[in-house]
Coordinates of C-alpha atoms and ligand atoms in Angstrom, one line a residue:
M12 CA -14.7 -20.2 18.8
A13 CA -12.6 -19.4 21.8
S14 CA -13.3 -15.8 21.6
P15 CA -13.6 -13.5 24.6
T16 CA -17.1 -12.1 24.9
A17 CA -18.0 -8.6 23.9
A18 CA -19.1 -8.0 27.5
A19 CA -15.5 -8.7 28.7
F20 CA -14.0 -6.1 26.5
A21 CA -16.9 -3.7 26.9
A22 CA -15.9 -3.8 30.6
Q23 CA -12.3 -3.0 29.8
T24 CA -13.0 -0.3 27.3
N25 CA -16.2 1.0 29.1
D26 CA -18.2 1.0 25.8
L27 CA -17.9 -0.1 22.3
D28 CA -20.7 2.0 20.9
A29 CA -19.1 5.2 20.1
F30 CA -16.3 4.1 17.8
W31 CA -17.4 3.8 14.2
L32 CA -14.6 1.4 12.9
P33 CA -13.4 2.0 9.2
F34 CA -13.5 -0.7 6.6
T35 CA -15.0 -3.0 9.3
P36 CA -18.4 -4.7 9.8
N37 CA -19.3 -2.8 13.0
R38 CA -22.0 -5.0 14.2
A39 CA -19.9 -8.3 13.8
F40 CA -16.8 -6.7 15.3
K41 CA -18.6 -5.5 18.4
R42 CA -20.1 -9.0 18.9
A43 CA -16.6 -10.4 19.0
P44 CA -14.1 -7.9 19.3
K45 CA -10.5 -8.3 18.0
V46 CA -8.6 -5.8 20.3
I47 CA -4.9 -5.3 20.4
A48 CA -3.4 -3.6 23.4
R49 CA 0.5 -3.7 22.5
A50 CA 3.0 -4.9 20.3
K51 CA 6.7 -6.0 20.0
D52 CA 8.7 -7.2 16.9
M53 CA 6.6 -9.9 15.2
H54 CA 3.7 -9.9 17.8
Y55 CA 0.7 -8.2 18.9
F56 CA -0.6 -8.6 22.5
T57 CA -4.3 -8.7 23.3
P58 CA -5.5 -6.9 26.6
D59 CA -5.6 -10.4 28.2
G60 CA -1.9 -11.0 27.3
R61 CA -2.6 -13.4 24.2
A62 CA 0.6 -13.2 21.8
V63 CA -0.9 -12.9 18.3
I64 CA 1.7 -13.2 15.3
D65 CA 1.3 -10.3 12.7
G66 CA 1.0 -11.9 9.3
L67 CA 0.3 -8.5 7.8
A68 CA 2.9 -6.1 9.2
G69 CA 0.1 -3.9 10.6
L70 CA -1.7 -3.0 7.4
W71 CA 1.2 -3.6 5.1
C72 CA 3.1 -0.8 7.0
V73 CA 5.1 -2.1 10.0
N74 CA 8.1 -3.3 7.8
T75 CA 10.6 -3.2 10.5
G76 CA 8.6 -4.9 13.1
H77 CA 6.7 -3.5 15.9
N78 CA 7.7 -0.9 18.5
R79 CA 11.4 -1.0 17.6
E80 CA 13.5 0.8 20.2
P81 CA 15.2 3.3 17.9
I82 CA 11.8 4.5 16.3
V83 CA 10.2 4.8 19.8
A84 CA 13.1 6.8 21.1
A85 CA 13.2 9.1 18.1
I86 CA 9.6 9.9 18.4
A87 CA 9.9 10.7 22.3
R88 CA 12.9 12.8 21.7
Q89 CA 11.2 14.7 18.9
A90 CA 8.0 15.2 20.9
A91 CA 10.1 17.0 23.6
E92 CA 12.1 19.0 21.2
L93 CA 9.7 20.3 18.6
D94 CA 6.0 19.2 18.7
Y95 CA 4.9 21.1 15.6
A96 CA 6.1 23.9 13.2
A97 CA 4.1 25.7 10.6
A98 CA 4.3 23.7 7.4
F99 CA 3.5 26.5 5.0
H100 CA 6.3 29.1 4.5
F101 CA 8.4 27.5 7.3
A102 CA 10.1 24.1 7.8
H103 CA 12.2 22.2 10.5
P104 CA 15.6 20.6 9.8
K105 CA 14.4 16.9 9.8
S106 CA 11.9 17.6 7.0
F107 CA 15.0 18.3 4.6
E108 CA 17.1 15.4 6.1
L109 CA 14.1 12.9 5.4
A110 CA 13.3 14.3 1.9
S111 CA 16.9 13.6 1.0
R112 CA 17.2 10.3 2.5
V113 CA 13.9 9.2 0.7
A114 CA 15.0 10.7 -2.5
A115 CA 18.3 8.9 -2.3
L116 CA 16.5 5.6 -2.2
A117 CA 14.5 6.3 -5.2
P118 CA 15.9 5.6 -8.7
A119 CA 17.1 7.9 -11.5
D120 CA 16.1 11.6 -11.3
L121 CA 13.1 11.0 -8.8
N122 CA 14.5 13.5 -6.3
R123 CA 12.0 15.9 -5.1
V124 CA 9.8 15.0 -2.3
F125 CA 6.4 16.4 -1.4
F126 CA 5.0 15.2 2.1
C127 CA 1.7 14.4 3.3
N128 CA 0.0 12.2 5.9
S129 CA -1.4 9.0 4.1
G130 CA -1.5 6.9 1.2
S131 CA -4.8 8.6 0.1
E132 CA -3.3 12.0 0.4
A133 CA -0.1 10.9 -1.7
V134 CA -2.5 9.6 -4.4
D135 CA -4.5 12.9 -4.5
T136 CA -1.3 14.9 -4.3
A137 CA 0.3 13.0 -7.4
L138 CA -3.0 13.5 -9.3
K139 CA -3.1 17.1 -8.7
I140 CA 0.7 17.6 -9.3
A141 CA 0.0 15.7 -12.7
L142 CA -2.9 17.9 -13.8
A143 CA -1.1 21.2 -12.6
Y144 CA 2.3 20.1 -14.3
H145 CA 0.6 20.0 -17.7
N146 CA -1.3 23.4 -16.7
V147 CA 1.7 25.3 -16.0
R148 CA 3.5 24.0 -19.2
G149 CA 0.7 25.1 -21.4
E150 CA -0.9 21.9 -21.9
G151 CA -4.1 22.6 -19.8
T152 CA -6.2 20.3 -22.3
R153 CA -4.6 17.2 -20.5
T154 CA -7.2 16.6 -17.8
R155 CA -8.0 13.1 -18.1
L156 CA -6.7 10.4 -15.6
I157 CA -6.2 6.7 -16.2
G158 CA -6.3 4.2 -13.6
R159 CA -6.9 0.4 -13.7
E160 CA -9.6 -2.1 -12.8
R161 CA -8.8 -3.7 -9.4
G162 CA -6.5 -0.7 -8.5
Y163 CA -6.7 0.5 -5.0
H164 CA -5.5 4.0 -4.5
G165 CA -6.9 4.9 -1.1
V166 CA -10.2 6.5 -0.2
G167 CA -10.0 10.2 -1.3
F168 CA -12.3 11.2 -4.3
G169 CA -9.2 11.2 -6.7
G170 CA -8.1 7.7 -5.4
I171 CA -11.6 6.1 -5.7
S172 CA -12.0 7.7 -9.1
V173 CA -9.0 6.2 -10.5
G174 CA -9.3 3.1 -8.4
G175 CA -11.0 0.0 -9.7
I176 CA -12.8 -1.5 -6.7
V177 CA -16.5 -1.5 -7.2
N178 CA -17.6 -1.2 -3.5
N179 CA -15.2 1.6 -2.9
R180 CA -16.8 3.6 -5.8
K181 CA -20.6 2.7 -6.2
Y182 CA -21.9 4.6 -3.1
F183 CA -20.1 7.8 -3.6
G184 CA -21.7 9.7 -6.4
S185 CA -20.3 10.6 -9.8
L186 CA -16.7 10.9 -8.5
L187 CA -14.1 12.8 -10.7
T188 CA -15.2 13.2 -14.5
G189 CA -12.7 12.3 -17.3
V190 CA -11.4 9.1 -15.7
D191 CA -10.7 5.9 -17.7
H192 CA -9.4 2.5 -16.5
L193 CA -7.0 -0.2 -17.9
P194 CA -8.1 -3.6 -17.7
A195 CA -6.9 -5.6 -14.7
T196 CA -3.8 -7.7 -15.2
Y197 CA -5.1 -10.7 -13.4
N198 CA -6.2 -13.9 -15.4
R199 CA -6.6 -17.1 -13.5
E200 CA -6.7 -19.4 -16.5
Q201 CA -3.3 -18.1 -17.5
Q202 CA -1.6 -17.2 -14.4
A203 CA -2.8 -19.6 -11.4
F204 CA -0.1 -20.6 -9.0
T205 CA 2.5 -18.2 -10.3
K206 CA 5.6 -17.3 -8.1
G207 CA 6.5 -13.7 -8.9
E208 CA 5.7 -12.0 -12.0
P209 CA 3.3 -14.0 -14.4
A210 CA 4.6 -14.7 -17.9
W211 CA 1.3 -14.0 -19.5
G212 CA -0.4 -10.4 -19.5
G213 CA 2.4 -8.0 -20.7
H214 CA 0.3 -7.2 -23.7
L215 CA -2.6 -5.7 -21.5
A216 CA -0.4 -2.6 -21.4
D217 CA -1.3 -2.0 -24.9
E218 CA -4.8 -1.2 -24.0
L219 CA -3.4 2.2 -23.2
E220 CA -3.0 2.8 -26.8
R221 CA -6.6 2.0 -27.4
I222 CA -7.5 4.5 -24.7
V223 CA -5.2 7.2 -26.2
T224 CA -6.8 6.6 -29.7
L225 CA -10.3 7.0 -28.2
H226 CA -9.6 10.2 -26.2
G227 CA -6.6 11.7 -28.0
A228 CA -3.4 12.0 -26.2
S229 CA -3.6 15.8 -25.7
T230 CA -6.6 15.1 -23.3
I231 CA -4.6 12.8 -21.1
A232 CA -2.6 13.9 -18.0
A233 CA -1.5 10.7 -16.3
V234 CA -1.8 7.0 -15.7
I235 CA -1.5 5.7 -12.3
V236 CA -1.0 1.9 -11.2
E237 CA 0.3 -0.1 -8.3
P238 CA 3.4 -1.9 -9.6
M239 CA 1.9 -4.7 -7.7
A240 CA -1.8 -4.5 -6.7
G241 CA -1.8 -5.4 -3.1
S242 CA -5.2 -4.6 -1.6
T243 CA -6.9 -6.6 -4.2
G244 CA -5.1 -9.7 -3.5
V245 CA -1.4 -9.4 -4.4
L246 CA -1.3 -9.1 -8.3
P247 CA 2.3 -8.9 -9.4
P248 CA 2.7 -7.2 -12.7
P249 CA 3.1 -9.4 -15.7
K250 CA 6.4 -9.7 -17.2
G251 CA 7.1 -6.6 -19.4
Y252 CA 4.0 -4.9 -18.5
L253 CA 5.5 -1.9 -16.6
E254 CA 8.0 -1.3 -19.3
R255 CA 5.3 -1.2 -22.0
L256 CA 3.2 1.1 -19.8
R257 CA 6.4 3.4 -19.5
A258 CA 6.9 3.4 -23.3
I259 CA 3.4 4.4 -24.2
C260 CA 3.4 7.0 -21.7
D261 CA 6.7 8.4 -23.2
K262 CA 5.3 8.4 -26.7
H263 CA 2.3 10.5 -25.9
G264 CA 3.7 12.9 -23.3
I265 CA 1.6 11.2 -20.6
L266 CA 2.9 11.1 -16.9
L267 CA 3.3 7.7 -15.3
I268 CA 2.4 7.5 -11.7
F269 CA 3.5 4.4 -9.5
D270 CA 1.5 4.0 -6.3
E271 CA 4.1 2.4 -4.2
V272 CA 2.1 2.7 -0.9
I273 CA 2.4 -1.0 -0.3
T274 CA 5.4 -1.8 -2.4
G275 CA 7.8 0.9 -1.1
F276 CA 10.4 0.4 1.7
G277 CA 11.1 -3.2 0.9
R278 CA 8.1 -5.3 0.5
L279 CA 9.3 -6.6 -2.8
G280 CA 13.0 -6.9 -1.8
C281 CA 14.1 -3.3 -2.8
A282 CA 13.5 0.2 -1.7
F283 CA 10.9 0.5 -4.4
A284 CA 9.2 -1.6 -7.0
A285 CA 10.6 0.8 -9.6
E286 CA 14.0 -0.5 -8.8
R287 CA 12.9 -4.0 -8.9
Y288 CA 11.3 -3.7 -12.3
G289 CA 13.8 -1.2 -13.7
V290 CA 11.0 1.3 -14.7
T291 CA 11.1 4.7 -13.5
P292 CA 7.8 6.6 -13.1
D293 CA 7.4 10.4 -13.2
L294 CA 5.7 10.4 -9.7
L295 CA 6.0 7.9 -7.2
C296 CA 3.4 7.8 -4.2
F297 CA 4.6 6.4 -0.9
A298 CA 3.2 6.0 2.7
K299 CA 3.0 3.1 5.3
G300 CA 6.6 1.9 5.5
V301 CA 8.3 5.3 5.4
T302 CA 7.7 5.4 9.3
S303 CA 7.2 1.7 9.4
G304 CA 3.6 2.7 10.4
A305 CA 4.7 4.3 13.6
V306 CA 3.4 8.0 12.8
P307 CA 1.1 8.7 9.9
M308 CA 3.2 9.9 6.9
G309 CA 2.9 9.8 3.1
G310 CA 4.3 11.6 0.2
V311 CA 5.2 11.9 -3.6
I312 CA 8.5 11.6 -5.1
A313 CA 8.6 13.7 -8.5
R314 CA 11.2 13.6 -11.1
G315 CA 13.4 16.9 -11.1
S316 CA 11.9 17.9 -14.4
V317 CA 8.4 17.8 -12.9
Y318 CA 9.4 20.1 -10.0
D319 CA 11.3 22.4 -12.3
A320 CA 8.3 22.9 -14.5
F321 CA 6.6 24.8 -11.5
M322 CA 9.7 26.9 -10.6
H323 CA 8.6 30.0 -12.7
G324 CA 6.9 33.3 -12.1
P325 CA 7.6 35.9 -9.3
E326 CA 9.7 34.5 -6.5
H327 CA 7.3 35.4 -3.7
A328 CA 4.5 33.5 -5.3
V329 CA 3.5 30.0 -4.3
E330 CA 4.2 27.6 -7.1
L331 CA 1.9 24.8 -6.1
F332 CA -1.6 25.5 -4.3
H333 CA -1.6 22.2 -2.3
G334 CA -0.3 21.1 1.1
Y335 CA -1.5 19.8 4.5
T336 CA -1.2 21.2 7.8
Y337 CA 0.8 18.1 8.9
S338 CA 2.9 17.8 5.8
A339 CA 6.3 16.7 7.1
H340 CA 5.2 16.6 10.8
P341 CA 8.2 16.7 13.0
L342 CA 7.0 13.3 14.7
A343 CA 6.7 11.6 11.4
C344 CA 9.9 12.9 10.1
A345 CA 11.7 11.8 13.2
A346 CA 10.0 8.2 13.0
G347 CA 10.9 8.2 9.2
L348 CA 14.7 8.7 9.8
A349 CA 14.8 6.3 12.4
A350 CA 13.0 3.8 10.3
L351 CA 15.2 4.4 7.4
D352 CA 18.3 3.8 9.8
L353 CA 16.7 0.4 10.7
Y354 CA 16.1 -0.6 7.0
R355 CA 19.8 0.3 6.2
D356 CA 21.4 -1.1 9.4
E357 CA 19.5 -4.4 9.3
N358 CA 19.7 -4.7 5.4
L359 CA 16.0 -5.3 5.7
F360 CA 15.3 -4.9 2.0
D361 CA 17.8 -7.3 1.1
R362 CA 16.6 -9.6 3.7
A363 CA 13.3 -9.5 2.1
K364 CA 14.8 -10.4 -1.2
R365 CA 16.8 -13.3 0.4
L366 CA 13.7 -14.6 1.9
E367 CA 11.5 -14.4 -1.2
S368 CA 11.8 -17.9 -2.4
R369 CA 11.5 -19.4 1.0
F370 CA 8.4 -17.5 1.5
A371 CA 6.9 -18.4 -1.9
D372 CA 7.6 -21.9 -1.4
A373 CA 5.8 -21.8 2.0
A374 CA 2.9 -20.1 0.6
M375 CA 2.6 -22.8 -2.3
T376 CA 2.3 -25.5 0.3
L377 CA -1.3 -24.3 0.6
K378 CA -2.1 -25.5 -3.0
G379 CA -4.3 -28.4 -2.9
L380 CA -6.2 -27.5 0.3
P381 CA -9.9 -27.6 0.0
G382 CA -11.2 -24.5 -1.8
V383 CA -7.8 -22.8 -2.7
L384 CA -8.3 -21.6 -6.3
D385 CA -5.0 -19.6 -6.7
I386 CA -1.9 -18.5 -4.9
R387 CA 0.3 -15.6 -6.0
T388 CA 3.5 -14.4 -4.2
V389 CA 6.0 -11.7 -4.9
G390 CA 8.4 -10.2 -2.5
I391 CA 7.3 -11.0 1.1
S392 CA 3.6 -11.0 0.3
A393 CA 1.1 -13.7 -0.7
G394 CA -2.5 -13.7 -2.0
I395 CA -4.6 -16.9 -1.7
D396 CA -7.9 -17.0 -3.3
L397 CA -10.6 -19.2 -1.7
A398 CA -13.6 -20.3 -3.5
S399 CA -16.7 -18.3 -2.4
K400 CA -19.6 -19.7 -1.0
P401 CA -22.5 -19.6 -3.6
D402 CA -24.6 -16.4 -2.7
A403 CA -22.4 -15.5 0.1
V404 CA -19.2 -13.8 -1.4
G405 CA -16.8 -12.9 1.3
E406 CA -18.3 -14.9 4.1
R407 CA -15.4 -17.5 3.8
G408 CA -12.7 -14.9 3.8
Y409 CA -14.3 -13.3 6.8
A410 CA -14.5 -16.5 8.6
A411 CA -10.9 -17.3 8.0
M412 CA -9.8 -13.9 9.2
E413 CA -11.9 -14.4 12.5
R414 CA -10.6 -18.1 13.0
A415 CA -7.0 -16.8 12.4
F416 CA -7.2 -14.3 15.1
H417 CA -9.5 -16.1 17.8
D418 CA -8.2 -19.7 17.3
E419 CA -4.6 -19.3 15.8
D420 CA -3.4 -16.2 17.3
M421 CA -2.6 -14.7 14.0
V422 CA -3.5 -11.5 11.9
I423 CA -4.1 -11.8 8.3
R424 CA -6.0 -9.7 5.9
V425 CA -8.9 -10.6 3.7
T426 CA -10.5 -8.9 0.7
G427 CA -13.6 -10.8 -0.3
D428 CA -12.6 -14.4 -0.1
T429 CA -9.0 -13.6 -0.9
L430 CA -6.5 -13.9 2.0
A431 CA -3.4 -11.7 2.0
I432 CA -0.1 -12.4 4.1
A433 CA 2.7 -9.8 4.2
P434 CA 4.6 -10.0 7.6
P435 CA 7.2 -7.5 8.7
L436 CA 10.4 -8.0 6.9
I437 CA 12.0 -9.1 10.3
V438 CA 10.1 -12.4 10.0
S439 CA 12.3 -15.5 10.6
E440 CA 12.1 -18.5 8.4
A441 CA 10.7 -20.4 11.3
Q442 CA 7.9 -17.8 11.6
I443 CA 7.1 -18.1 7.8
G444 CA 6.5 -21.7 8.5
E445 CA 4.3 -20.9 11.5
I446 CA 2.2 -18.4 9.6
F447 CA 1.5 -20.7 6.7
E448 CA 0.8 -23.7 8.9
K449 CA -1.8 -21.6 10.8
T450 CA -3.1 -20.5 7.5
A451 CA -3.4 -24.1 6.4
R452 CA -5.4 -25.0 9.6
V453 CA -7.6 -22.0 8.9
I454 CA -8.3 -22.9 5.4
R455 CA -9.3 -26.4 6.3
A456 CA -11.6 -25.0 9.1
V457 CA -13.5 -22.9 6.9
A458 CA -13.7 -25.2 3.8
Ligands
PLP504 C1 -1.7 1.2 -3.0 C2 -2.3 1.9 -2.0 N1 -2.5 3.4 -2.3 C3 -3.1 4.0 -1.4 C4 -3.5 3.5 -0.2 C5 -4.1 4.3 0.9 O1 -3.4 4.6 2.0 P1 -4.0 5.2 3.4 O2 -4.9 4.1 4.0 O3 -2.7 5.5 4.2 O4 -4.8 6.4 2.9 C6 -3.2 2.2 0.1 C7 -3.7 1.5 1.3 O5 -3.6 0.3 1.6 C8 -2.7 1.4 -0.9 O6 -2.5 0.0 -0.8

């Protein structure tokens, strides 16, 4: 493999030892580091100047493309004007402006925005709002939270408790109590090589009725799902599934939470997946694309009725005992406003919708390559399952990511032996072709 040596990078960065990388095999990384020094639009550049095409929009977040001038300028202006203002009991103008703009993108009466700094915090915030909502309305017995197998909701204790990824859970003790899980919506036999939402699987939402019967509706606070599960390999919702979840939640007074940390801000060709699917949750988590990844930010959009439930008691008293020092940080708000301008001015959500079938067709050209077991697509995202090596699950996927970077000058994501491709929404048709041609070579090389 034509990889720069660890020694060469060590010389540039002084020492690779101190940094404990997140969600990364540290020893393997430090033997063959993948270091990115700068970026522009669709490309990263390595310290030695190699252009690397970004097939993953950063980590599903850089939807406008990298280092866009209006975002860079907005952050610089904001840093000079107001670095920080106390987030509790005080606010700065751009926090209101961004909240209004985000709420205007959300459907129906999702119109109150609570800011935090990441997807994980957004999930914990939504779970806490759901529990407190029932509590302040006199339904304090509703404490159970329902997630889903193969769900990813970040790494906070709330998120890993409702999440359904074994490795993210099994090392970390007993997690939250009173959590149950819906079954995953993926079934390869029924759904393999589907573009968009599979026809099979809507009935799996009815499992919620079984869980309600088991525990009693009066004990259940909320159900949380990703409308499209991204991190476990791009699993679009089966047709009718989200509608059925909504109906069952309504019937039993359970709040429905959509975790739109990946699906928000254009990934599925709409501002939010809630719009694509015509289903309005009670709470919607967002992060990533809100600033196009330029400054950490997350948040929860709540229905007006959820917010109103808290607005009681003495006026001087805090209504929700929750928040972060950096909620609605000025730099994040400035970056968010500039990113929303770019989404609007360049019609990037529509662009994603227009490119969807071209993207799906390109992804499906990988069908028939050695070891390709399934390909799923929705919006500007694709998941490709590769056959695992016997007794070495994840090795082939890892080799594919390494090869993509070192030999094909491309960043893709892997989870186990599943590849994920989700470039910035500015990707050109030619670049879509390039990304899947490179992926084909990678797949052949690791077969
Ligand atoms: C659906 C979903 N929720 C939550 C998160 C966690 O976000 P963060 O890494 O910003 O905490 C992610 C991250 O990929 C995600 O995909």
